PDB file of C-alpha atoms and ligand atoms in Angstrom:
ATOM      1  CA  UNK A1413       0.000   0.000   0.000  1.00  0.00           C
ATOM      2  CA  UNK A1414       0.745   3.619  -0.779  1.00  0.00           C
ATOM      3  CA  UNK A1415       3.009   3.044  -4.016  1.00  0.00           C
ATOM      4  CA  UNK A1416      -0.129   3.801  -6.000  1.00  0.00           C
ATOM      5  CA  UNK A1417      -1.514   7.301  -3.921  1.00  0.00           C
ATOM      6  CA  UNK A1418       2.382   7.818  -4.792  1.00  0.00           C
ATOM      7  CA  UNK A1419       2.070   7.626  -8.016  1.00  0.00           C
ATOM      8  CA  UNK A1420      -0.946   9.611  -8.191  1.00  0.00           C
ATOM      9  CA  UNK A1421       0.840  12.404  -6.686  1.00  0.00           C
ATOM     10  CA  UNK A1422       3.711  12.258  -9.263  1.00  0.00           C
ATOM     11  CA  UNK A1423       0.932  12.472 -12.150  1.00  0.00           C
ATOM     12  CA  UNK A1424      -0.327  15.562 -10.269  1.00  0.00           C
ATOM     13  CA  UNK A1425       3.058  16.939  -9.986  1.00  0.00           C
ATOM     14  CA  UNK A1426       2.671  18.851 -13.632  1.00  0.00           C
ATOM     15  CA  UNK A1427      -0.096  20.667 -12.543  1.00  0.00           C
ATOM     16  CA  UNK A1428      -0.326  21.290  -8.402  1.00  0.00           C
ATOM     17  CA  UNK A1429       2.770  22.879  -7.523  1.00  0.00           C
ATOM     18  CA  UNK A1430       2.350  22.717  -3.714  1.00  0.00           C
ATOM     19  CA  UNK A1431       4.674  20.005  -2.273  1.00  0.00           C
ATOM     20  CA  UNK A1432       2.826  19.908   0.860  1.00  0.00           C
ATOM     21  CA  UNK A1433      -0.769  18.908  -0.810  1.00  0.00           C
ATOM     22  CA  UNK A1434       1.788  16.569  -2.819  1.00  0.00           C
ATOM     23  CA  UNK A1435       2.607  14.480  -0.014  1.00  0.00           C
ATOM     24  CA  UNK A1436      -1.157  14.567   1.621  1.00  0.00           C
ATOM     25  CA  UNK A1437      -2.422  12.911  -1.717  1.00  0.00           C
ATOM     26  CA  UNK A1438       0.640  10.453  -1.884  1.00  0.00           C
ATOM     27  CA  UNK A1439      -0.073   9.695   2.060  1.00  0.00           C
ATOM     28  CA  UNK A1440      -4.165   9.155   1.226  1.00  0.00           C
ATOM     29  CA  UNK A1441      -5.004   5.440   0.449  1.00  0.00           C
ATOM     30  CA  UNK A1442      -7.894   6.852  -2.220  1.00  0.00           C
ATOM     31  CA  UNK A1443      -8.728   3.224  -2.655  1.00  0.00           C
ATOM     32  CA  UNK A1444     -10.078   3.118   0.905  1.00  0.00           C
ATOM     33  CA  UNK A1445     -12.573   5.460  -0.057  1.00  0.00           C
ATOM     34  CA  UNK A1446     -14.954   4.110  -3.414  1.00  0.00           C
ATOM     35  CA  UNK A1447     -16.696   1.423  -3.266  1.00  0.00           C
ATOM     36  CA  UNK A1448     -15.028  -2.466  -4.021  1.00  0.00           C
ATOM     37  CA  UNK A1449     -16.258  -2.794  -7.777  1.00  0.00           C
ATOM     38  CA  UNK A1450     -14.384   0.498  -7.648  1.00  0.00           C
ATOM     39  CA  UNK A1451     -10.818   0.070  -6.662  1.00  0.00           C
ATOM     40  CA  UNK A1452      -9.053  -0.560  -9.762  1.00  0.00           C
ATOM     41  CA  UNK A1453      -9.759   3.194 -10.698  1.00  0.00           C
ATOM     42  CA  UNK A1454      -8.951   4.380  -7.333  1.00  0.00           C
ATOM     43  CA  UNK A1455      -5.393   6.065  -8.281  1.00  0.00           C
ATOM     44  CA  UNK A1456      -6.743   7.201 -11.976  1.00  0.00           C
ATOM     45  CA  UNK A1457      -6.833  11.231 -12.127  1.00  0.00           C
ATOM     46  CA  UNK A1458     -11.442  10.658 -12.625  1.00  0.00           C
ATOM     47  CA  UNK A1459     -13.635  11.283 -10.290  1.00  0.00           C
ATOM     48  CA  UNK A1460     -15.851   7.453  -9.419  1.00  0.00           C
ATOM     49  CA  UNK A1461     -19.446   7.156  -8.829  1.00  0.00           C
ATOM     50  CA  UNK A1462     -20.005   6.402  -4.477  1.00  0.00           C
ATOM     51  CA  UNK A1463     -23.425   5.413  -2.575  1.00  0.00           C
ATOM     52  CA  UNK A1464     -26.392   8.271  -2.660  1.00  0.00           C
ATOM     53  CA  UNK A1465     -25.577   8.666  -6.092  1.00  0.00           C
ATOM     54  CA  UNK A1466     -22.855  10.967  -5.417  1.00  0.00           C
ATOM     55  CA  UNK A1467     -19.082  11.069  -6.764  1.00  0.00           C
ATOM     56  CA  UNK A1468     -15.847  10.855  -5.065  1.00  0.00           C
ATOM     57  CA  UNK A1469     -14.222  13.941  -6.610  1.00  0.00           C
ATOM     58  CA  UNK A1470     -11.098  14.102  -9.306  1.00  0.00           C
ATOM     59  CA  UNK A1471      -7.904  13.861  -7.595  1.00  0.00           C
ATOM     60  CA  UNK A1472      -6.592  17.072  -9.649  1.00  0.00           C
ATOM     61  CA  UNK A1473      -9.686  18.795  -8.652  1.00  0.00           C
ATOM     62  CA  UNK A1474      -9.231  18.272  -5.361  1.00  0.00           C
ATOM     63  CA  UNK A1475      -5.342  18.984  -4.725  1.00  0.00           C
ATOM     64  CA  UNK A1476      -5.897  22.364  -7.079  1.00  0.00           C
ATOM     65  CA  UNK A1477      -8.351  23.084  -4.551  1.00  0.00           C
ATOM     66  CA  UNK A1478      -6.555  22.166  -1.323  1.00  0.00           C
ATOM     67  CA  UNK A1479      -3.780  24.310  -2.935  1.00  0.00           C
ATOM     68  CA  UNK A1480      -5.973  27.428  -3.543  1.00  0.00           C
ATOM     69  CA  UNK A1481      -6.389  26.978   0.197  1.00  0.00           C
ATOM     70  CA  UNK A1482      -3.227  27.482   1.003  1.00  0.00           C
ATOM     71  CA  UNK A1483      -3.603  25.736   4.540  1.00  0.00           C
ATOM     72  CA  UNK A1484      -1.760  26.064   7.861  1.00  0.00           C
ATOM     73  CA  UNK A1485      -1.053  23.651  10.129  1.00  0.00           C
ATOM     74  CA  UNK A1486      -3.271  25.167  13.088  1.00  0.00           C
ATOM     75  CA  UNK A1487      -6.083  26.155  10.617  1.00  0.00           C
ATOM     76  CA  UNK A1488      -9.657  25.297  11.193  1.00  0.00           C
ATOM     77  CA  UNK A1489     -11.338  24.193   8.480  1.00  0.00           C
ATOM     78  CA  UNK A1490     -14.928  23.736   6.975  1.00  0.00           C
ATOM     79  CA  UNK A1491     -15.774  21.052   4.269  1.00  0.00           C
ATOM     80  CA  UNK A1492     -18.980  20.715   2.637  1.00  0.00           C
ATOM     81  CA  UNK A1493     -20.009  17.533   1.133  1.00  0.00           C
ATOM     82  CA  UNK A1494     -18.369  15.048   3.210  1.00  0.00           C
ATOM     83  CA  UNK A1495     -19.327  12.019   0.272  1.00  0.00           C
ATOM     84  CA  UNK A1496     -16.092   9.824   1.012  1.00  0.00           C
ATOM     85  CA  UNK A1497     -14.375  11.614   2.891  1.00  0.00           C
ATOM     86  CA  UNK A1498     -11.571  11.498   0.694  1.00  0.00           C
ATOM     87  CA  UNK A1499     -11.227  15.299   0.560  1.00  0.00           C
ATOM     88  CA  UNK A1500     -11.257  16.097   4.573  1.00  0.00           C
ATOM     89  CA  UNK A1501      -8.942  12.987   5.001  1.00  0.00           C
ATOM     90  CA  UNK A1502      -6.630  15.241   2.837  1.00  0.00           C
ATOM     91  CA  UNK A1503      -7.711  18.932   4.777  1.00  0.00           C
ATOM     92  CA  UNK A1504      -7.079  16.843   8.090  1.00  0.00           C
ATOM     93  CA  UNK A1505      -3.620  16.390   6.996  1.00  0.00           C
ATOM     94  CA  UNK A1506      -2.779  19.844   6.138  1.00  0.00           C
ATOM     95  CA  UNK A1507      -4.671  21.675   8.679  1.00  0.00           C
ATOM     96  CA  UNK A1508      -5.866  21.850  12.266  1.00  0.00           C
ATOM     97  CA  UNK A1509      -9.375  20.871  12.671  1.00  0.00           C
ATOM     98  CA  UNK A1510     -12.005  20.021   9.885  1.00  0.00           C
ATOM     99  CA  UNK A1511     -15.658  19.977  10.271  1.00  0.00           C
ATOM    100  CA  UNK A1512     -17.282  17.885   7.401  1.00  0.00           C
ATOM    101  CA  UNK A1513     -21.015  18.491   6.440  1.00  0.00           C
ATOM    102  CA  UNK A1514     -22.875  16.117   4.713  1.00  0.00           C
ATOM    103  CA  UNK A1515     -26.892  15.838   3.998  1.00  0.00           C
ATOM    104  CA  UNK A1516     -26.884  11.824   3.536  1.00  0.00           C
ATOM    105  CA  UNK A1517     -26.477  10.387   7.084  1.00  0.00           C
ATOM    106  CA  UNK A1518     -24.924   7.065   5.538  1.00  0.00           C
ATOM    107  CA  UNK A1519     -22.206   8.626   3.777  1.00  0.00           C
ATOM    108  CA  UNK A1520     -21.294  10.569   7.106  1.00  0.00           C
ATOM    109  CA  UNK A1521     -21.223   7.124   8.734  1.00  0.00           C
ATOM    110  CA  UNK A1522     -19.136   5.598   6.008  1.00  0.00           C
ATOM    111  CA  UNK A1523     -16.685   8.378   6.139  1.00  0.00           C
ATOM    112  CA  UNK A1524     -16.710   8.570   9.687  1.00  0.00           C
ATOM    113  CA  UNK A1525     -15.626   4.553  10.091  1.00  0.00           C
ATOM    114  CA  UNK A1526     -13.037   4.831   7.066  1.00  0.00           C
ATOM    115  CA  UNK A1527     -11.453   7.969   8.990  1.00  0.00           C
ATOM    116  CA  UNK A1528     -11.490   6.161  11.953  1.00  0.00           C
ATOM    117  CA  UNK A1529     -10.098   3.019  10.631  1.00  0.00           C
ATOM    118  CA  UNK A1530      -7.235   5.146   9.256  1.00  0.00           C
ATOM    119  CA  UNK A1531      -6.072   6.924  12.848  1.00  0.00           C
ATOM    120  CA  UNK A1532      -7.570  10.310  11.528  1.00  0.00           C
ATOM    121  CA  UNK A1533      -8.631  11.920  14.748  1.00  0.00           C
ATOM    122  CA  UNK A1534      -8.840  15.584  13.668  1.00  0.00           C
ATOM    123  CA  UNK A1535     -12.055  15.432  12.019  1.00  0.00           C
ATOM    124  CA  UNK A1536     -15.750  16.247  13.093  1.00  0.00           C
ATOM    125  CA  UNK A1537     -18.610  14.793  10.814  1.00  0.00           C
ATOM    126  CA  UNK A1538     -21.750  17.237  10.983  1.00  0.00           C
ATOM    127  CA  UNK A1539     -25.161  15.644   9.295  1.00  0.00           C
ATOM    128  CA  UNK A1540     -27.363  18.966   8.057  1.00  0.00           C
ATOM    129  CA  UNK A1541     -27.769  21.369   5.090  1.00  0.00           C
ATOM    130  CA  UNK A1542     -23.856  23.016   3.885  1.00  0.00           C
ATOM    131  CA  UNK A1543     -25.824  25.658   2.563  1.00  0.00           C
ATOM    132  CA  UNK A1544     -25.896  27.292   5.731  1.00  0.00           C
ATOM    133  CA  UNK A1545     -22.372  26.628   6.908  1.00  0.00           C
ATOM    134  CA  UNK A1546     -21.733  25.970  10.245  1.00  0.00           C
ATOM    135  CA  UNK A1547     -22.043  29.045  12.459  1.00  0.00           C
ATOM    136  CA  UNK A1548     -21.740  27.654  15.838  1.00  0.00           C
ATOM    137  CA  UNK A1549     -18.642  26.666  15.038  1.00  0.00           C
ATOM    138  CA  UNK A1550     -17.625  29.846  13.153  1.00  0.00           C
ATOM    139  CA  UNK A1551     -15.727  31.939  11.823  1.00  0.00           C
ATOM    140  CA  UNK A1552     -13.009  29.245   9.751  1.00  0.00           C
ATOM    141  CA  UNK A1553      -9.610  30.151   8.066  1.00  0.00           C
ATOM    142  CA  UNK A1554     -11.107  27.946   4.941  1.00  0.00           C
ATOM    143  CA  UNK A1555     -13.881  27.007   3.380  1.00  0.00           C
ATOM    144  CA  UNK A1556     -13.895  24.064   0.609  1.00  0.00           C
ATOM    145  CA  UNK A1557     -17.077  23.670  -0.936  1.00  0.00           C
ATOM    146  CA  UNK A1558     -17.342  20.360  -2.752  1.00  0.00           C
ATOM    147  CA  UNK A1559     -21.051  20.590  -4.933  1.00  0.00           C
ATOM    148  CA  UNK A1560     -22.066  23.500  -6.901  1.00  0.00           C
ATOM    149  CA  UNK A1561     -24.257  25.764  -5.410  1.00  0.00           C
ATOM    150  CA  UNK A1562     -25.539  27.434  -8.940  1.00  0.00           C
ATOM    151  CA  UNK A1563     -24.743  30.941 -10.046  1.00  0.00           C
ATOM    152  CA  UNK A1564     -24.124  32.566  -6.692  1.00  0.00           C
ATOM    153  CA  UNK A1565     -21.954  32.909  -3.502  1.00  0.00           C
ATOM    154  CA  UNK A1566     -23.620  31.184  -0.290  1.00  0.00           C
ATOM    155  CA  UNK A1567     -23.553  34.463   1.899  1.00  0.00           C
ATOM    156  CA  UNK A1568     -23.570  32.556   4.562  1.00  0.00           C
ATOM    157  CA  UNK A1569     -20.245  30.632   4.498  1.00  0.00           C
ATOM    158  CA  UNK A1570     -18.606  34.325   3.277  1.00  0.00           C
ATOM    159  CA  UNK A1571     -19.909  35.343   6.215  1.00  0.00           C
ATOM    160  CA  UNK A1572     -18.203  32.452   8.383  1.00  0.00           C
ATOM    161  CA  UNK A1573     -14.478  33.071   6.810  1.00  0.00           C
ATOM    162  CA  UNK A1574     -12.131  34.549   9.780  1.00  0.00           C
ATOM    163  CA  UNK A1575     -10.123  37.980   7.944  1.00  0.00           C
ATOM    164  CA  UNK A1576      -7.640  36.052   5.836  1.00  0.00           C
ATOM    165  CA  UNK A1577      -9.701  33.400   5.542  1.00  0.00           C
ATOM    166  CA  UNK A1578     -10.232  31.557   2.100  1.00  0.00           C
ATOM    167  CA  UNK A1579     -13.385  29.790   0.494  1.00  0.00           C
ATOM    168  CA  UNK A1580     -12.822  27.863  -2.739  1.00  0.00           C
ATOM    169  CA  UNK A1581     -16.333  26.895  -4.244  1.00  0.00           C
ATOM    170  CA  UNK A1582     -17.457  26.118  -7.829  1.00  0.00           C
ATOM    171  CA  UNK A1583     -20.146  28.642  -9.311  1.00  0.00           C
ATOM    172  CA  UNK A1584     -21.939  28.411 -12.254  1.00  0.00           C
ATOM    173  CA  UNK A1585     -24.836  25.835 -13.222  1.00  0.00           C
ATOM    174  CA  UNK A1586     -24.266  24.314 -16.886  1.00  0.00           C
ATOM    175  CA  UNK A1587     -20.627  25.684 -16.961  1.00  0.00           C
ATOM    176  CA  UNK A1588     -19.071  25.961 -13.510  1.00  0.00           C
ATOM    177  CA  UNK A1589     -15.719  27.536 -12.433  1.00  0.00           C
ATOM    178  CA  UNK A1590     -13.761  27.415  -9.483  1.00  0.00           C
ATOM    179  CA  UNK A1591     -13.975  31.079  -6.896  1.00  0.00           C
ATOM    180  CA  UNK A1592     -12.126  31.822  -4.082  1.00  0.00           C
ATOM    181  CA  UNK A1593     -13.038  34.446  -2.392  1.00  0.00           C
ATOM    182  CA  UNK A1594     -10.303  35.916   0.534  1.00  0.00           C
ATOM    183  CA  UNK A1595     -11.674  38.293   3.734  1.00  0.00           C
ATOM    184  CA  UNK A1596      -9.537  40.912   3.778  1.00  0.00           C
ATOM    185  CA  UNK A1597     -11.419  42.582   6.984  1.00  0.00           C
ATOM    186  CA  UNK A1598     -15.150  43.883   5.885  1.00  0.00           C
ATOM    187  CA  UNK A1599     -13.769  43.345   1.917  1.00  0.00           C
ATOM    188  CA  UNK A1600     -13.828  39.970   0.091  1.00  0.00           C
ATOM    189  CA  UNK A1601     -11.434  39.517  -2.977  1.00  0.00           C
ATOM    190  CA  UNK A1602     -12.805  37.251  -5.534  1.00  0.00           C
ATOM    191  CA  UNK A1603     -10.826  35.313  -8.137  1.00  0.00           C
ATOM    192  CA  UNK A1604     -12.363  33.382 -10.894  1.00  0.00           C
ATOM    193  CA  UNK A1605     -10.558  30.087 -11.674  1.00  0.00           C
ATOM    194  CA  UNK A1606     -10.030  26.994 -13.804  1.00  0.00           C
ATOM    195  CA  UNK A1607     -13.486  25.222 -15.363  1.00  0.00           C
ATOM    196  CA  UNK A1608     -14.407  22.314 -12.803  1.00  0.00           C
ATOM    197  CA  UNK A1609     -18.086  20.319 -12.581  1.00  0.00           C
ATOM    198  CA  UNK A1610     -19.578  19.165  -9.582  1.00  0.00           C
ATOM    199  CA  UNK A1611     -22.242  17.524  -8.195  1.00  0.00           C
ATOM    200  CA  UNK A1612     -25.319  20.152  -6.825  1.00  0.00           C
ATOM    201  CA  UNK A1613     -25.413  21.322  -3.196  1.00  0.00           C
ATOM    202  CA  UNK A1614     -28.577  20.600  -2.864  1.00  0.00           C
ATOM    203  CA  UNK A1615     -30.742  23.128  -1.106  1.00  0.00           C
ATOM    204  CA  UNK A1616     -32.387  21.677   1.836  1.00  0.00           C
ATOM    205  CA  UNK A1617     -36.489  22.836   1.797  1.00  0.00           C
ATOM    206  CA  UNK A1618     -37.057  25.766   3.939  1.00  0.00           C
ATOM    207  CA  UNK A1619     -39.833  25.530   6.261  1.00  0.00           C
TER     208      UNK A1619
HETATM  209  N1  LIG B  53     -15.820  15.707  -1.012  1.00  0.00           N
HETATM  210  C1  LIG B  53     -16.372  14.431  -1.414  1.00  0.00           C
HETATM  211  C2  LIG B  53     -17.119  14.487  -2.719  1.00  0.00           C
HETATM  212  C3  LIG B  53     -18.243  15.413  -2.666  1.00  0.00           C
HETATM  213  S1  LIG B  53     -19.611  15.051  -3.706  1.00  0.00           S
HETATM  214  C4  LIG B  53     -15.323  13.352  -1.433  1.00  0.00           C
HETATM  215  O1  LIG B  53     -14.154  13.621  -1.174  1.00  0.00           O
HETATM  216  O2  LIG B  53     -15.691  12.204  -1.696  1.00  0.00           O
HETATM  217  C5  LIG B  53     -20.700  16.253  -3.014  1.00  0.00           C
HETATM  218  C6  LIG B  53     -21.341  15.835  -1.712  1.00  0.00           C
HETATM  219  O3  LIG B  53     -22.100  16.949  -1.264  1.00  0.00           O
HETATM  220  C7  LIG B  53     -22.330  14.678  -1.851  1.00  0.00           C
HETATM  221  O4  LIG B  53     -21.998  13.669  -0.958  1.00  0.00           O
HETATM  222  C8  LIG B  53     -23.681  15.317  -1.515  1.00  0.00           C
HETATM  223  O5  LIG B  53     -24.560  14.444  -0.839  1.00  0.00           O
HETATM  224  C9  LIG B  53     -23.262  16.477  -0.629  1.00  0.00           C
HETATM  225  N2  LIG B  53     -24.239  17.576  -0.559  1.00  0.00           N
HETATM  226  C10 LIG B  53     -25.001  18.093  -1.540  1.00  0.00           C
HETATM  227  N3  LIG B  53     -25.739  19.116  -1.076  1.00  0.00           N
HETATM  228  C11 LIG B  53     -25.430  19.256   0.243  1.00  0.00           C
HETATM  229  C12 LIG B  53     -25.860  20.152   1.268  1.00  0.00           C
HETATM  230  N4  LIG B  53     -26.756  21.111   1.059  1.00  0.00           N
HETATM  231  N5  LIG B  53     -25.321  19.998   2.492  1.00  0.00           N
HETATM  232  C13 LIG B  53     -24.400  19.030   2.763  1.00  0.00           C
HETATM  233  N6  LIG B  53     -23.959  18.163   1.826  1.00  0.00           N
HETATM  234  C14 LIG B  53     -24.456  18.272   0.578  1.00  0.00           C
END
């Protein structure tokens, strides 16, 4: 074990220039994380169908996204969409403390035990609606947002970033893009990024 996440790294190497996320996704066993009829693709550079009819994201997707983060070891960290876990496996490694939304209750589970069964300790698993963020728990030094929330911004989870703080999300419906948006005190600083497509963040109905 770990040859392969290895060489998934190197592969990445052309295109995430962050040593640091390097070694998380060379230390992450992705294969631990899609299902068995699965794990032959585990260290190929797609994203793989998982239960709930949701997708374990691409592994360049995710370490351009951990690099837009630009992490610190003490950081505290937000992650919405938990689906594998595979992502906030990798935040855990690269920051302080992660919280990890997710609306399906058996995917939080699943990640949960495969966390677990890999000595991650650092991570909280929160069952409820993303959309909203996590504001008892606010304000976070970053934000990853992995579904697309349509054409704009969650105000909420801008309002939960700490000053410095960064969210990456994709925007856009049809034709998303990656943002990340940076608190500079009362400002935000918004940068447009590379095409991406993820699953919806599905709004939760309002009563
Ligand atoms: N980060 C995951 C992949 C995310 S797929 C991984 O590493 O495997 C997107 C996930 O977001 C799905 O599991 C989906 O159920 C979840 N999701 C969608 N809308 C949500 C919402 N409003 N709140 C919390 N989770 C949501």
């Amino acid at each position: 074990m770990g040859i392969e996440a290895r060489e998934l790294a190197d592969r990445l190497r052309s295109a995430v220039a962050d040593p640091q996320v390097l070694s998380a996704i060379a230390a992450v066993p992705r294969e631990r994380f899609v299902p068995d009829s699965e794990r032959e693709r585990a260290y190929e550079n797609i994203a793989l169908p998982i239960s709930c009819g949701q997708t374990i994201s691409q592994p360049l997707v995710v370490a351009r996204m951990l690099e837009l983060l630009a992490l610190d070891a003490r950081d505290r960290v937000l992650d919405i969409g938990t689906g594998s876990g595979y992502h906030a496996a990798l935040l855990a490694r690269l920051a302080g403390h992660v919280w990890t939304i997710e609306r399906h209750a058996a995917l939080s589970e699943q990640a949960r035990t495969v966390l677990a069964s890999l000595g991650v300790e650092n991570v909280s698993f929160v069952v409820g609606d993303g959309y909203i963020g996590l504001p008892e728990r606010a304000p976070f030094d970053a934000i990853n947002v992995a579904a697309a929330p349509g054409e704009e911004i969650p105000r909420a989870l801008e309002q939960q970033l700490a000053d410095g703080g960064r969210l990456v999300v994709p925007i856009g419906g049809a034709n998303q893009h990656l943002i990340r948006i940076t608190r500079r005190g009362d400002r935000l600083e918004r940068k447009r990024l590379e095409p991406v497509r993820f699953v919806p963040l599905v709004r939760e109905p309002e009563d």
